[in-house]
Amino acid sequence: MLDQTADLDRVFQALADPGRRVMMERLSQGPASVSELAQPLAMSLAAVLQHVQVLEASGLVRSQKSGRTRTCSINPAALRSAEQWISARRALWERRLDRLGEVLETSPPEDGTTGER
Amino acid sequence: MLDQTADLDRVFQALADPGRRVMMERLSQGPASVSELAQPLAMSLAAVLQHVQVLEASGLVRSQKSGRTRTCSINPAALRSAEQWISARRALWERRLDRLGEVLETSPPEDGTTGER
DNA sequence: GCAATACTCAAGTGCATGCTTGACCAAACG
DNA sequence: CGTTTGGTCAAGCATGCACTTGAGTATTGC
């Protein structure tokens, strides 16, 4: 089985940088070149390229060179995996809250043997 | 004004660490103390505490002390904000693909062999 | 050919992160 | 009481990250 853990590491790490999120926002409107991505960002082209490489290593972005320009585009599958991890945890938590609500109606707070599932 | 950007920074940064995600997975099953969170993690209690502080600063986790134990629990609102950011970008991208339709699928140099590294 | 464009590579710098150890405090327990 | 248990604070350290500059390569356009 795949080491999904390291993969999620890279995805969340990639999304943790505000500049990279700006790039993702730009890319969600459509493909763009490296220098287009650089435009709103007040940093050197070389720095932007490094960000692109981080995004690519995480799988969030794919790119290909044609001529002298590199065109980047979003890979929605990687976004989906991060989204699913989050929503699964949230769903678990909220389902638990539901159960807890029912228990509080009838039981005293102390329940020593919590038979999980 | 609310700087949602810095907030998302902290949330994604918090989720980028595998140990912290393990803690979130544990917490999604229900509240836990710091030492319970530490149990599967092969690091010192002090280190775990620092992780808890990161999670708390991001808003993903809340905690309160009663007696000598600190009990941590998930705050689903923060999870939801990250989830929404991701799904919004993915939705934009996918809507764009819809609008453009199959027309853009022109000039494939080769068939869909996306070269995985 | 020559110059501008678009990117790429390497090395270096400064600050943030993830961890450690050691001292310390306070609640629980015998 | 004293000891264990659960947590907290403060340095300190090693690594990683986000940049920079400077040089270099491949295309495009004149």
Coordinates of C-alpha atoms (C1' of nucleotides) in Angstrom, one line a residue:
Chain A
M1 CA 0.0 0.0 0.0
L2 CA 1.1 3.5 -0.7
D3 CA 2.6 5.7 1.9
Q4 CA -0.1 8.2 1.9
T5 CA 1.3 9.8 4.9
A6 CA 4.4 11.3 3.2
D7 CA 2.2 12.3 0.3
L8 CA -0.2 14.3 2.6
D9 CA 2.8 15.8 4.3
R10 CA 3.9 17.3 1.0
V11 CA 0.4 18.5 0.0
F12 CA -0.3 20.2 3.3
Q13 CA 3.2 21.6 3.5
A14 CA 2.8 23.0 0.0
L15 CA -0.5 24.6 0.9
A16 CA 0.9 26.1 4.0
D17 CA 2.7 28.9 2.2
P18 CA 0.7 32.0 1.3
G19 CA 2.6 32.6 -1.9
R20 CA 2.0 29.1 -3.1
R21 CA -1.7 29.4 -2.3
V22 CA -1.8 32.6 -4.4
M23 CA -0.3 30.5 -7.2
M24 CA -2.9 27.8 -6.7
E25 CA -5.7 30.4 -6.8
R26 CA -4.3 31.8 -10.1
L27 CA -4.0 28.2 -11.4
S28 CA -7.5 27.4 -10.5
Q29 CA -8.6 29.9 -13.1
G30 CA -6.5 28.2 -15.7
P31 CA -3.0 27.2 -16.7
A32 CA -0.2 29.8 -16.4
S33 CA 3.5 30.2 -17.1
V34 CA 6.1 30.6 -14.3
S35 CA 6.4 34.3 -15.0
E36 CA 2.7 34.8 -14.9
L37 CA 2.6 33.1 -11.6
A38 CA 5.4 35.4 -10.5
Q39 CA 3.7 38.6 -11.4
P40 CA 1.7 39.3 -8.2
L41 CA 4.4 38.0 -5.9
A42 CA 7.2 40.4 -5.3
M43 CA 10.0 37.9 -5.4
S44 CA 12.6 36.7 -7.8
L45 CA 11.7 34.3 -10.7
A46 CA 14.1 31.8 -9.2
A47 CA 12.1 31.8 -5.9
V48 CA 8.9 31.3 -7.8
L49 CA 10.4 28.4 -9.7
Q50 CA 11.3 26.8 -6.4
H51 CA 7.7 27.2 -5.2
V52 CA 6.5 25.6 -8.4
Q53 CA 8.8 22.7 -7.8
V54 CA 7.4 22.2 -4.3
L55 CA 3.9 22.3 -5.7
E56 CA 4.9 19.8 -8.3
A57 CA 6.6 17.5 -5.8
S58 CA 3.4 17.4 -3.8
G59 CA 1.4 16.5 -6.9
L60 CA -0.8 19.5 -6.7
V61 CA 0.5 20.9 -9.9
R62 CA 1.8 19.5 -13.2
S63 CA 3.8 21.4 -15.7
Q64 CA 5.3 20.9 -19.1
K65 CA 7.7 22.9 -21.1
S66 CA 6.9 24.0 -24.6
G67 CA 9.5 26.2 -26.2
R68 CA 11.1 28.4 -23.6
T69 CA 8.0 28.7 -21.4
R70 CA 6.8 26.2 -18.7
T71 CA 3.1 25.9 -18.4
C72 CA 1.7 24.9 -15.1
S73 CA -1.8 23.5 -14.3
I74 CA -3.6 22.0 -11.3
N75 CA -4.0 18.4 -10.7
P76 CA -7.3 18.0 -8.9
A77 CA -6.6 14.5 -7.6
A78 CA -4.0 15.8 -5.1
L79 CA -6.4 18.4 -3.9
R80 CA -9.1 15.8 -3.5
S81 CA -6.9 13.6 -1.3
A82 CA -6.2 16.4 1.1
E83 CA -9.9 17.4 1.1
Q84 CA -10.9 13.8 1.9
W85 CA -8.5 13.5 4.8
I86 CA -9.9 16.6 6.4
S87 CA -13.5 15.7 5.8
A88 CA -13.1 12.2 7.1
R89 CA -11.8 13.5 10.4
R90 CA -14.5 16.1 10.7
A91 CA -17.1 13.5 9.9
L92 CA -15.8 11.2 12.6
W93 CA -15.8 14.0 15.1
E94 CA -19.3 15.1 14.3
R95 CA -20.6 11.6 14.3
R96 CA -19.2 11.2 17.7
L97 CA -20.9 14.4 18.9
D98 CA -24.1 12.9 17.7
R99 CA -23.6 9.7 19.7
L100 CA -22.5 11.7 22.7
G101 CA -25.7 13.8 22.5
E102 CA -27.8 10.7 22.8
V103 CA -25.8 9.4 25.7
L104 CA -26.1 12.6 27.7
E105 CA -29.8 12.3 27.6
T106 CA -29.8 9.1 29.6
S107 CA -26.4 8.4 31.2
P108 CA -24.4 9.8 34.0
P109 CA -21.0 11.3 32.8
E110 CA -18.9 8.5 34.2
D111 CA -18.7 5.5 31.9
G112 CA -15.5 3.6 32.7
T113 CA -15.6 0.9 30.0
T114 CA -15.8 2.7 26.8
G115 CA -16.3 -0.1 24.4
E116 CA -15.0 1.5 21.2
R117 CA -17.3 0.6 18.3
Chain B
M1 CA -9.9 42.9 9.2
L2 CA -9.7 39.2 9.5
D3 CA -6.5 37.9 8.0
Q4 CA -7.8 34.7 6.8
T5 CA -4.6 34.1 4.9
A6 CA -2.4 33.8 8.0
D7 CA -5.1 31.7 9.6
L8 CA -5.0 29.2 6.7
D9 CA -1.2 29.3 6.9
R10 CA -1.3 28.0 10.4
V11 CA -4.0 25.4 9.7
F12 CA -2.2 23.9 6.8
Q13 CA 1.2 24.2 8.5
A14 CA -0.3 22.3 11.5
L15 CA -1.6 19.6 9.3
A16 CA 1.7 19.2 7.4
D17 CA 3.3 17.3 10.3
P18 CA 2.7 13.5 10.4
G19 CA 2.8 13.4 14.2
R20 CA 0.3 16.2 14.4
R21 CA -2.0 14.4 12.0
V22 CA -1.8 11.3 14.1
M23 CA -2.9 13.4 17.0
M24 CA -5.8 14.7 15.0
E25 CA -6.8 11.2 14.1
R26 CA -6.7 10.2 17.7
L27 CA -8.8 13.3 18.6
S28 CA -11.3 12.7 15.9
Q29 CA -12.3 9.6 18.0
G30 CA -12.8 11.8 21.0
P31 CA -11.0 14.1 23.5
A32 CA -7.7 13.0 24.9
S33 CA -5.0 14.1 27.4
V34 CA -1.6 15.2 26.3
S35 CA 0.0 12.0 27.5
E36 CA -2.6 9.9 25.7
L37 CA -1.7 11.8 22.5
A38 CA 1.9 11.2 23.2
Q39 CA 1.5 7.4 23.6
P40 CA 2.0 6.3 20.0
L41 CA 4.5 8.9 19.1
A42 CA 8.1 8.0 20.2
M43 CA 9.0 11.5 21.4
S44 CA 9.2 13.3 24.7
L45 CA 6.1 14.7 26.4
A46 CA 7.6 18.2 26.0
A47 CA 7.7 17.8 22.3
V48 CA 4.1 16.6 22.2
L49 CA 3.1 19.6 24.2
Q50 CA 4.7 21.8 21.6
H51 CA 2.7 20.1 18.9
V52 CA -0.5 20.6 20.9
Q53 CA 0.4 24.3 21.1
V54 CA 0.8 24.5 17.3
L55 CA -2.5 22.8 16.8
E56 CA -4.1 25.1 19.3
A57 CA -2.6 28.2 17.7
S58 CA -4.1 27.1 14.4
G59 CA -7.5 26.8 15.9
L60 CA -7.8 23.1 15.0
V61 CA -7.7 22.0 18.7
R62 CA -9.0 23.4 21.9
S63 CA -7.9 22.3 25.3
Q64 CA -8.6 22.9 29.0
K65 CA -7.0 21.9 32.2
S66 CA -8.9 20.2 34.9
G67 CA -6.8 18.9 37.8
R68 CA -3.3 18.1 36.5
T69 CA -4.4 16.8 33.1
R70 CA -5.0 18.9 30.0
T71 CA -7.8 17.6 27.8
C72 CA -7.7 18.3 24.1
S73 CA -10.5 18.2 21.6
I74 CA -11.1 19.1 18.0
N75 CA -12.6 22.3 16.8
P76 CA -14.4 21.4 13.6
A77 CA -14.7 25.0 12.4
A78 CA -11.0 25.3 11.6
L79 CA -11.1 22.0 9.8
R80 CA -14.0 23.3 7.8
S81 CA -12.2 26.4 6.7
A82 CA -9.3 24.5 5.3
E83 CA -11.7 22.0 3.6
Q84 CA -13.6 24.9 2.0
W85 CA -10.5 26.6 0.7
I86 CA -9.5 23.4 -1.0
S87 CA -12.9 22.5 -2.4
A88 CA -13.4 26.0 -3.7
R89 CA -10.2 25.8 -5.8
R90 CA -11.0 22.3 -7.0
A91 CA -14.6 23.4 -7.9
L92 CA -13.2 26.4 -9.9
W93 CA -10.8 24.2 -11.8
E94 CA -13.4 21.6 -12.6
R95 CA -16.0 24.2 -13.6
R96 CA -13.4 25.6 -15.9
L97 CA -12.9 22.3 -17.5
D98 CA -16.6 22.0 -18.0
R99 CA -16.9 25.3 -19.7
L100 CA -14.1 24.6 -22.0
G101 CA -15.5 21.2 -22.8
E102 CA -13.7 18.7 -25.0
V103 CA -12.7 21.4 -27.4
L104 CA -9.5 22.2 -25.6
E105 CA -8.4 18.6 -25.8
T106 CA -6.7 19.4 -29.1
S107 CA -3.1 18.8 -30.1
P108 CA -2.0 16.0 -27.8
P109 CA 1.6 15.3 -28.8
E110 CA 1.0 11.8 -27.6
D111 CA -1.9 10.1 -25.9
G112 CA -2.5 10.7 -22.2
T113 CA 0.8 9.4 -21.0
T114 CA 1.3 11.7 -18.0
G115 CA 4.9 11.0 -17.2
E116 CA 5.0 10.1 -13.5
R117 CA 8.5 10.7 -12.4
Chain C
dG1 C1' 24.1 36.9 -35.9
dC2 C1' 22.5 39.5 -31.8
dA3 C1' 19.7 40.7 -28.2
dA4 C1' 15.9 40.0 -25.3
dT5 C1' 13.0 36.6 -23.0
dA6 C1' 12.0 32.8 -20.0
dC7 C1' 13.6 29.9 -17.3
dT8 C1' 17.4 27.0 -14.7
dC9 C1' 21.2 25.9 -11.6
dA10 C1' 24.3 26.6 -7.5
dA11 C1' 25.7 28.5 -3.5
dG12 C1' 24.8 31.2 0.4
dT13 C1' 22.1 33.6 4.2
dG14 C1' 18.9 34.2 7.9
dC15 C1' 15.0 32.7 10.3
dA16 C1' 11.6 29.0 11.6
dT17 C1' 10.8 24.1 13.2
dG18 C1' 11.2 19.8 15.6
dC19 C1' 13.3 18.0 18.8
dT20 C1' 16.2 17.3 23.1
dT21 C1' 17.5 17.7 28.1
dG22 C1' 17.0 19.4 32.8
dA23 C1' 14.7 21.9 36.1
dC24 C1' 10.3 22.7 38.0
dC25 C1' 5.3 22.7 39.7
dA26 C1' 1.0 20.9 41.1
dA27 C1' -2.5 17.3 41.6
dA28 C1' -3.2 12.4 42.9
dC29 C1' -2.1 8.5 45.9
dG30 C1' -0.3 5.3 49.4
Chain D
dC1 C1' 4.2 13.1 55.0
dG2 C1' 6.8 11.5 50.4
dT3 C1' 6.4 9.8 45.7
dT4 C1' 4.6 9.2 41.5
dT5 C1' 2.1 11.1 37.6
dG6 C1' 1.0 14.7 34.2
dG7 C1' 2.3 18.7 32.6
dT8 C1' 5.1 23.1 31.8
dC9 C1' 9.1 26.3 31.1
dA10 C1' 13.6 27.5 29.1
dA11 C1' 17.7 26.8 26.6
dG12 C1' 20.0 24.8 23.1
dC13 C1' 20.8 22.4 18.8
dA14 C1' 20.4 20.5 14.1
dT15 C1' 17.9 20.6 10.2
dG16 C1' 14.8 22.7 6.8
dC17 C1' 12.8 26.5 4.4
dA18 C1' 12.2 30.8 1.9
dC19 C1' 14.5 33.6 -0.1
dT20 C1' 18.7 36.0 -2.6
dT21 C1' 22.4 36.8 -6.1
dG22 C1' 25.0 35.6 -9.9
dA23 C1' 25.9 32.9 -13.7
dG24 C1' 24.2 30.0 -17.4
dT25 C1' 21.1 27.8 -21.2
dA26 C1' 17.7 27.5 -24.6
dT27 C1' 14.1 29.9 -27.5
dT28 C1' 12.1 33.8 -29.9
dG29 C1' 12.2 37.9 -32.7
dC30 C1' 14.7 41.4 -35.3

